Amino acid sequence: MAAAALTREGGEDAFRRLFRFYRQRDASDLRGVVDFSAPGGQVFRSQLSISSVSDQDAYRAGLQPVSQWKAYGLSGYPGFIFIPNPFLPGCQRHWVKQCLKLYPEKPNVCNLDLHMAPEKTTDLWGQSKEQLRRKGSSKWEPRSLLEKLRWVTLGYHYNWDTKKYSANHHTPFPSDLAFLSEQVAAACGFRGFQAQAGILNYYHFDSSLGIHVDKSELDHSRPLLSFSFGQSSIFLLGGLKREEAPTAMFMHSGDIMVMSGLSRLLYHAVPRVLPNPEGTALPSCLDQALSADLPVGSVIEHSSDEDWQVCAKYLQSSRINMTIRQVLAEGQKFPEESGTNGKDQAPSEDSYHENSKAKRHKPESA
C-alpha cells in the first residue's frame, strides 16, 4: 500500500512522511487505517475494571454501565485503550454544548485572547449563535468567533511557548468534566484520577494537530484521556522516536482514548479531519434525544432545541476534542520558578494546530 511504502523511504522521518500522506486532501488510500468498529489484526479486546464504577455513577456521567462498554488495545502499544462510543443516547450533546457555550467563558483561556480585547471574548456563544444558525454552505461567508476558536485551556493553563504548567496560572476545573474523567479513568484501572488540566481542541476540515508528545505534566503515571465529538478524524500513534512509523486509526464521535504506561509518552498527531463515515451531515449518535428522566445527581443537562441547532450547525464541518490530564501526583507541588507570572504566559495562536491556509511554519510540539 502507498502508506506502507512511504515508511521505507529515506529523508524525512517515518512519522512525518505518514503525517504528510494522510494530510493530503486527495489521500484516498485509507485501507491501512485501523477501524475499531471492525477490529482485527493488531487489535485485541482489553479488560476494564467493571467493579470500579457503579452503574449509577456511570449514568450520572452520561455513560452506559461499564459492563456494556467495548474496549480495545493495540499490539505494540502497552497502556493504550480505545473505547468506541460508550455514551448514553443524547449525552454527547451535553459535552458539545459545554465546549461551545460554557467552557470558552472567562476565566478560562482561549486562542482568541491573544489578539482580542478581553471584553470581546467574554461571550463567544452570544456573539456567534445567530450567525452560525443562519450560516449557509458558502466558503466566503465570514466566520463567527466560535468558528475562529482553536483551543481552550481549563484548570492549570498550558503555556504553549514554555510547554509548562504553573501554580499561578490556574482556574477552577469544571466539575462535570472532572466527574466524567474520574469515571472513565477508574474503569480503565486508574482509581483516584484527578482531572487538573484540560485542553479543548476545535478542528475544521482544513485543520490538523501537529506531531507532539504530552510530557509537560509532572506525573506521568496517570493517564491522558481523550474524548472526541462531531466529525471523524485520523489519529496517528507512533513510538518514542519520530523515526518509528506510527499506526493510523479512525476516531469517531463519542470515542474515547486512554493513553497510559508506555503509550503515555509516545509521539502522536491528527493529520486529517474527515466527514463521518455514515455520509450524513452529523453522525447518527448525535441525532439521538436525551432521556427525559436523568438520574439523581446527573452532571448531564438537557440542551434546548435552540442551543442544539447552533451546536449541530457548528459540527457539520467541525470536530471537538477534549484531552484531560492529571498534572501533579497527590501531594506534589510545582518547582519554584523565578520570574514567572501567569499573566505573561501568552502563547502563539497556532502553536498547536496546523492549518492548510497558513503558509508559515508552525511549531509541532505541545
Short mmCIF file of C-alpha atoms in Angstrom, two decimals:
data_model
loop_
_atom_site.label_atom_id
_atom_site.label_comp_id
_atom_site.label_asym_id
_atom_site.label_seq_id
_atom_site.Cartn_x
_atom_site.Cartn_y
_atom_site.Cartn_z
CA MET A 1 0.00 0.00 0.00
CA ALA A 2 1.07 3.58 -0.58
CA ALA A 3 1.12 4.42 3.10
CA ALA A 4 3.30 1.42 3.93
CA ALA A 5 5.72 2.21 1.12
CA LEU A 6 6.21 5.71 2.47
CA THR A 7 7.62 4.41 5.74
CA ARG A 8 10.51 2.79 3.85
CA GLU A 9 11.63 5.94 2.03
CA GLY A 10 14.67 7.93 3.11
CA GLY A 11 14.81 11.62 4.00
CA GLU A 12 12.04 12.69 6.36
CA ASP A 13 11.39 10.70 9.50
CA ALA A 14 8.75 7.96 9.17
CA PHE A 15 6.18 9.79 11.28
CA ARG A 16 6.38 12.99 9.21
CA ARG A 17 6.08 11.05 5.95
CA LEU A 18 2.87 9.35 7.05
CA PHE A 19 1.55 12.58 8.52
CA ARG A 20 2.02 14.25 5.13
CA PHE A 21 0.42 11.31 3.34
CA TYR A 22 -2.77 11.42 5.41
CA ARG A 23 -2.75 15.21 5.47
CA GLN A 24 -3.22 15.41 1.71
CA ARG A 25 -6.74 16.35 0.78
CA ASP A 26 -6.75 13.79 -2.06
CA ALA A 27 -5.33 10.93 0.02
CA SER A 28 -7.73 8.10 -0.79
CA ASP A 29 -5.79 5.06 0.42
CA LEU A 30 -7.26 4.56 3.88
CA ARG A 31 -7.10 0.77 3.87
CA GLY A 32 -4.29 0.81 6.42
CA VAL A 33 -6.26 2.86 8.96
CA VAL A 34 -7.39 0.81 11.98
CA ASP A 35 -11.17 0.89 12.43
CA PHE A 36 -12.25 -0.13 15.91
CA SER A 37 -15.82 -0.64 14.73
CA ALA A 38 -14.47 -3.67 12.84
CA PRO A 39 -11.48 -4.75 14.97
CA GLY A 40 -8.97 -7.28 13.76
CA GLY A 41 -5.28 -7.70 13.06
CA GLN A 42 -3.26 -5.92 15.73
CA VAL A 43 -6.42 -5.02 17.69
CA PHE A 44 -7.37 -7.08 20.75
CA ARG A 45 -10.04 -6.85 23.43
CA SER A 46 -8.93 -5.03 26.55
CA GLN A 47 -10.25 -5.73 30.04
CA LEU A 48 -11.89 -2.98 32.09
CA SER A 49 -12.30 -2.62 35.84
CA ILE A 50 -16.07 -3.07 35.87
CA SER A 51 -16.39 -3.05 39.66
CA SER A 52 -14.60 0.32 39.97
CA VAL A 53 -17.55 2.32 38.60
CA SER A 54 -21.11 1.77 39.80
CA ASP A 55 -23.85 1.78 37.19
CA GLN A 56 -25.32 4.80 38.99
CA ASP A 57 -22.10 6.80 38.68
CA ALA A 58 -21.79 5.81 35.03
CA TYR A 59 -25.36 7.01 34.41
CA ARG A 60 -24.62 10.26 36.27
CA ALA A 61 -21.73 10.87 33.87
CA GLY A 62 -23.91 10.10 30.84
CA LEU A 63 -22.25 6.74 30.21
CA GLN A 64 -23.52 3.20 29.71
CA PRO A 65 -22.71 0.74 32.50
CA VAL A 66 -19.05 -0.22 32.17
CA SER A 67 -20.08 -3.86 31.70
CA GLN A 68 -21.56 -2.82 28.34
CA TRP A 69 -18.50 -0.97 27.07
CA LYS A 70 -16.17 -2.44 24.50
CA ALA A 71 -12.50 -1.68 24.99
CA TYR A 72 -9.56 -2.49 22.75
CA GLY A 73 -5.80 -2.41 22.85
CA LEU A 74 -3.18 -2.36 20.10
CA SER A 75 -0.31 -4.82 19.82
CA GLY A 76 2.95 -2.98 20.44
CA TYR A 77 1.28 -0.15 22.39
CA PRO A 78 1.06 -1.19 26.05
CA GLY A 79 -1.20 1.09 28.05
CA PHE A 80 -3.26 2.26 25.07
CA ILE A 81 -7.02 1.71 25.42
CA PHE A 82 -9.65 2.60 22.82
CA ILE A 83 -13.30 2.72 23.88
CA PRO A 84 -15.79 3.13 20.99
CA ASN A 85 -18.64 5.47 21.97
CA PRO A 86 -19.80 4.41 25.46
CA PHE A 87 -22.13 7.41 25.88
CA LEU A 88 -25.84 7.03 26.56
CA PRO A 89 -28.19 8.34 23.84
CA GLY A 90 -28.23 12.14 23.74
CA CYS A 91 -25.45 12.62 26.27
CA GLN A 92 -22.77 13.62 23.76
CA ARG A 93 -24.82 16.74 23.15
CA HIS A 94 -24.13 17.95 26.69
CA TRP A 95 -20.36 17.90 26.18
CA VAL A 96 -20.59 19.58 22.79
CA LYS A 97 -22.69 22.38 24.27
CA GLN A 98 -20.29 22.78 27.19
CA CYS A 99 -17.32 23.03 24.83
CA LEU A 100 -19.02 25.69 22.71
CA LYS A 101 -21.12 27.63 25.21
CA LEU A 102 -19.67 27.29 28.72
CA TYR A 103 -16.03 26.20 28.73
CA PRO A 104 -14.77 29.07 26.48
CA GLU A 105 -16.09 31.60 29.03
CA LYS A 106 -13.75 33.51 31.31
CA PRO A 107 -11.75 32.85 33.41
CA ASN A 108 -10.77 30.01 31.05
CA VAL A 109 -8.24 30.86 28.35
CA CYS A 110 -8.60 30.56 24.55
CA ASN A 111 -6.59 31.43 21.45
CA LEU A 112 -8.75 34.48 20.73
CA ASP A 113 -7.50 36.11 23.95
CA LEU A 114 -4.13 36.60 22.29
CA HIS A 115 -5.23 39.27 19.84
CA MET A 116 -8.62 40.50 21.08
CA ALA A 117 -9.55 42.74 23.99
CA PRO A 118 -10.99 40.86 27.00
CA GLU A 119 -14.44 42.40 26.55
CA LYS A 120 -14.56 40.99 23.01
CA THR A 121 -14.10 37.39 24.14
CA THR A 122 -16.40 37.29 27.17
CA ASP A 123 -19.41 35.82 25.33
CA LEU A 124 -18.32 33.95 22.21
CA TRP A 125 -21.55 31.96 22.18
CA GLY A 126 -23.79 35.02 22.37
CA GLN A 127 -21.82 36.77 19.63
CA SER A 128 -21.85 33.75 17.33
CA LYS A 129 -25.11 31.84 17.73
CA GLU A 130 -27.28 33.79 15.28
CA GLN A 131 -24.52 33.91 12.69
CA LEU A 132 -23.99 30.17 12.99
CA ARG A 133 -27.70 29.37 12.91
CA ARG A 134 -28.12 31.29 9.62
CA LYS A 135 -24.90 30.00 8.09
CA GLY A 136 -25.13 28.52 4.62
CA SER A 137 -22.67 26.41 2.68
CA SER A 138 -20.67 29.23 1.07
CA LYS A 139 -16.99 29.29 1.97
CA TRP A 140 -16.99 33.05 1.52
CA GLU A 141 -19.26 33.80 4.45
CA PRO A 142 -17.43 35.49 7.34
CA ARG A 143 -16.59 33.15 10.19
CA SER A 144 -18.13 33.63 13.60
CA LEU A 145 -15.93 33.91 16.67
CA LEU A 146 -16.79 30.32 17.62
CA GLU A 147 -15.53 29.18 14.23
CA LYS A 148 -12.26 31.02 14.92
CA LEU A 149 -11.83 29.16 18.20
CA ARG A 150 -8.86 26.77 18.05
CA TRP A 151 -8.22 25.86 21.67
CA VAL A 152 -9.43 26.45 25.21
CA THR A 153 -7.47 25.53 28.35
CA LEU A 154 -9.02 24.55 31.68
CA GLY A 155 -7.66 24.14 35.21
CA TYR A 156 -3.90 24.51 35.05
CA HIS A 157 -3.47 26.52 31.85
CA TYR A 158 -0.86 25.16 29.49
CA ASN A 159 1.80 27.61 28.35
CA TRP A 160 2.31 26.78 24.69
CA ASP A 161 5.65 28.61 24.44
CA THR A 162 7.40 27.27 27.55
CA LYS A 163 5.49 23.96 27.39
CA LYS A 164 4.87 24.09 31.12
CA TYR A 165 2.10 24.41 33.67
CA SER A 166 2.47 26.62 36.73
CA ALA A 167 0.76 27.11 40.08
CA ASN A 168 -0.05 30.76 39.40
CA HIS A 169 -1.88 30.17 36.13
CA HIS A 170 -4.88 28.17 37.28
CA THR A 171 -8.67 28.46 37.30
CA PRO A 172 -11.30 26.06 38.70
CA PHE A 173 -11.70 22.87 36.67
CA PRO A 174 -15.31 22.19 35.52
CA SER A 175 -16.93 19.77 37.98
CA ASP A 176 -18.99 17.91 35.36
CA LEU A 177 -15.95 17.19 33.20
CA ALA A 178 -13.93 16.17 36.25
CA PHE A 179 -16.63 13.65 37.20
CA LEU A 180 -16.77 12.18 33.68
CA SER A 181 -12.97 11.88 33.59
CA GLU A 182 -12.81 10.22 37.01
CA GLN A 183 -15.30 7.52 35.95
CA VAL A 184 -13.51 6.74 32.69
CA ALA A 185 -10.12 6.63 34.40
CA ALA A 186 -11.46 4.34 37.15
CA ALA A 187 -12.98 1.99 34.57
CA CYS A 188 -9.53 1.72 32.99
CA GLY A 189 -7.90 0.86 36.31
CA PHE A 190 -6.88 4.33 37.48
CA ARG A 191 -8.94 4.99 40.58
CA GLY A 192 -8.33 8.32 42.26
CA PHE A 193 -7.56 10.13 39.00
CA GLN A 194 -7.79 13.90 39.44
CA ALA A 195 -8.74 16.00 36.42
CA GLN A 196 -6.49 19.02 36.84
CA ALA A 197 -5.91 20.35 33.32
CA GLY A 198 -7.82 20.21 30.07
CA ILE A 199 -7.04 21.24 26.53
CA LEU A 200 -10.04 21.50 24.23
CA ASN A 201 -9.22 21.46 20.51
CA TYR A 202 -11.60 22.75 17.86
CA TYR A 203 -10.94 21.32 14.40
CA HIS A 204 -12.39 22.06 10.98
CA PHE A 205 -11.93 20.13 7.76
CA ASP A 206 -8.81 22.18 6.95
CA SER A 207 -7.05 21.81 10.31
CA SER A 208 -4.80 19.22 11.92
CA LEU A 209 -2.79 18.62 15.08
CA GLY A 210 0.99 18.59 14.77
CA ILE A 211 3.31 15.79 15.84
CA HIS A 212 4.00 16.01 19.56
CA VAL A 213 4.38 14.25 22.90
CA ASP A 214 2.37 15.18 26.02
CA LYS A 215 5.10 15.22 28.64
CA SER A 216 4.61 18.56 30.43
CA GLU A 217 2.62 17.04 33.28
CA LEU A 218 4.76 16.36 36.34
CA ASP A 219 3.10 12.99 37.00
CA HIS A 220 3.32 10.62 34.02
CA SER A 221 1.94 7.68 35.98
CA ARG A 222 -1.60 8.97 35.43
CA PRO A 223 -3.31 8.52 32.06
CA LEU A 224 -4.17 11.01 29.36
CA LEU A 225 -7.88 10.90 28.46
CA SER A 226 -9.16 11.96 25.05
CA PHE A 227 -12.84 12.47 24.10
CA SER A 228 -14.00 13.23 20.54
CA PHE A 229 -17.27 14.65 19.23
CA GLY A 230 -18.59 15.60 15.79
CA GLN A 231 -16.86 14.73 12.54
CA SER A 232 -14.29 11.94 12.36
CA SER A 233 -10.51 12.08 12.17
CA ILE A 234 -7.39 10.04 11.57
CA PHE A 235 -5.18 9.70 14.65
CA LEU A 236 -1.53 8.66 14.37
CA LEU A 237 0.15 6.92 17.30
CA GLY A 238 3.88 6.41 16.95
CA GLY A 239 6.83 5.50 19.13
CA LEU A 240 9.33 7.13 21.45
CA LYS A 241 11.20 8.43 18.40
CA ARG A 242 9.86 10.02 15.25
CA GLU A 243 11.83 7.52 13.16
CA GLU A 244 9.28 4.89 14.21
CA ALA A 245 6.34 4.67 11.80
CA PRO A 246 3.00 5.38 13.51
CA THR A 247 -0.21 3.37 13.40
CA ALA A 248 -3.17 5.21 11.86
CA MET A 249 -6.65 4.80 13.35
CA PHE A 250 -10.09 6.35 12.94
CA MET A 251 -11.68 8.35 15.73
CA HIS A 252 -15.43 8.88 15.53
CA SER A 253 -17.91 10.87 17.57
CA GLY A 254 -18.14 9.62 21.15
CA ASP A 255 -14.93 7.60 21.01
CA ILE A 256 -12.58 7.73 24.00
CA MET A 257 -8.83 7.06 24.01
CA VAL A 258 -6.80 6.44 27.14
CA MET A 259 -3.01 6.68 26.92
CA SER A 260 -1.16 5.25 29.91
CA GLY A 261 2.06 3.43 30.70
CA LEU A 262 4.45 3.37 27.75
CA SER A 263 1.80 4.84 25.43
CA ARG A 264 1.56 7.93 27.65
CA LEU A 265 4.80 9.32 26.20
CA LEU A 266 4.55 8.33 22.55
CA TYR A 267 4.50 10.70 19.61
CA HIS A 268 1.03 11.27 18.19
CA ALA A 269 -0.81 13.61 15.83
CA VAL A 270 -4.07 14.23 13.96
CA PRO A 271 -3.24 14.81 10.30
CA ARG A 272 -6.75 15.00 8.97
CA VAL A 273 -10.42 15.57 9.84
CA LEU A 274 -12.87 13.50 7.78
CA PRO A 275 -16.62 13.60 7.20
CA ASN A 276 -18.31 10.99 9.36
CA PRO A 277 -18.43 7.63 7.54
CA GLU A 278 -22.24 7.47 7.53
CA GLY A 279 -22.28 10.14 4.83
CA THR A 280 -24.74 12.32 6.73
CA ALA A 281 -24.23 15.88 7.97
CA LEU A 282 -23.88 14.57 11.52
CA PRO A 283 -23.26 11.05 12.81
CA SER A 284 -26.45 9.31 13.91
CA CYS A 285 -25.28 9.14 17.54
CA LEU A 286 -25.70 12.91 17.72
CA ASP A 287 -29.28 12.72 16.43
CA GLN A 288 -30.38 10.72 19.46
CA ALA A 289 -32.51 12.50 22.03
CA LEU A 290 -31.61 12.67 25.70
CA SER A 291 -33.84 10.74 28.08
CA ALA A 292 -36.35 12.89 29.93
CA ASP A 293 -35.51 11.11 33.19
CA LEU A 294 -31.96 11.83 34.26
CA PRO A 295 -30.63 10.09 37.37
CA VAL A 296 -30.32 11.97 40.64
CA GLY A 297 -27.04 13.86 40.71
CA SER A 298 -26.51 13.64 36.97
CA VAL A 299 -23.91 16.04 35.59
CA ILE A 300 -25.69 15.92 32.22
CA GLU A 301 -28.07 18.79 31.41
CA HIS A 302 -30.78 18.95 28.77
CA SER A 303 -29.94 21.23 25.86
CA SER A 304 -32.63 23.49 24.46
CA ASP A 305 -33.60 22.95 20.83
CA GLU A 306 -32.24 26.41 20.04
CA ASP A 307 -28.86 25.66 21.60
CA TRP A 308 -28.57 22.32 19.84
CA GLN A 309 -29.38 23.91 16.47
CA VAL A 310 -26.32 26.11 16.90
CA CYS A 311 -24.14 23.19 18.03
CA ALA A 312 -25.35 20.99 15.17
CA LYS A 313 -24.62 23.66 12.59
CA TYR A 314 -21.12 24.06 14.00
CA LEU A 315 -20.43 20.31 13.98
CA GLN A 316 -21.42 19.89 10.33
CA SER A 317 -17.88 20.91 9.41
CA SER A 318 -16.07 20.52 12.73
CA ARG A 319 -14.74 18.18 15.37
CA ILE A 320 -14.20 18.86 19.07
CA ASN A 321 -11.67 17.00 21.18
CA MET A 322 -11.23 17.20 24.98
CA THR A 323 -7.94 15.94 26.44
CA ILE A 324 -7.86 15.71 30.23
CA ARG A 325 -4.74 15.30 32.37
CA GLN A 326 -3.64 15.00 35.97
CA VAL A 327 -0.68 17.34 36.25
CA LEU A 328 0.53 16.64 39.78
CA ALA A 329 0.73 13.50 41.86
CA GLU A 330 -1.09 13.65 45.17
CA GLY A 331 0.87 15.93 47.49
CA GLN A 332 3.22 17.06 44.70
CA LYS A 333 3.92 20.75 44.10
CA PHE A 334 5.31 22.73 41.19
CA PRO A 335 9.02 23.53 41.40
CA GLU A 336 9.89 27.13 42.24
CA GLU A 337 10.41 29.22 39.14
CA SER A 338 11.96 32.67 39.15
CA GLY A 339 10.40 35.47 37.17
CA THR A 340 7.26 33.61 36.13
CA ASN A 341 3.87 35.18 36.08
CA GLY A 342 0.71 33.63 34.75
CA LYS A 343 -0.22 36.90 33.06
CA ASP A 344 2.91 36.72 30.93
CA GLN A 345 2.17 33.30 29.53
CA ALA A 346 0.95 34.29 26.09
CA PRO A 347 1.32 31.50 23.52
CA SER A 348 1.36 31.89 19.80
CA GLU A 349 -2.11 31.23 18.42
CA ASP A 350 -1.18 28.43 16.07
CA SER A 351 1.40 26.65 18.20
CA TYR A 352 -0.87 23.61 18.42
CA HIS A 353 -2.77 23.46 15.15
CA GLU A 354 -1.51 23.29 11.62
CA ASN A 355 -3.76 24.86 9.01
CA SER A 356 -3.66 24.34 5.27
CA LYS A 357 -4.37 28.02 4.67
CA ALA A 358 -1.37 29.18 6.70
CA LYS A 359 1.95 29.24 4.90
CA ARG A 360 4.34 29.86 7.77
CA HIS A 361 5.81 27.01 9.80
CA LYS A 362 4.01 26.10 12.99
CA PRO A 363 5.77 24.53 15.96
CA GLU A 364 4.80 20.88 16.30
CA SER A 365 5.39 20.16 19.96
CA ALA A 366 2.83 20.66 22.68
#
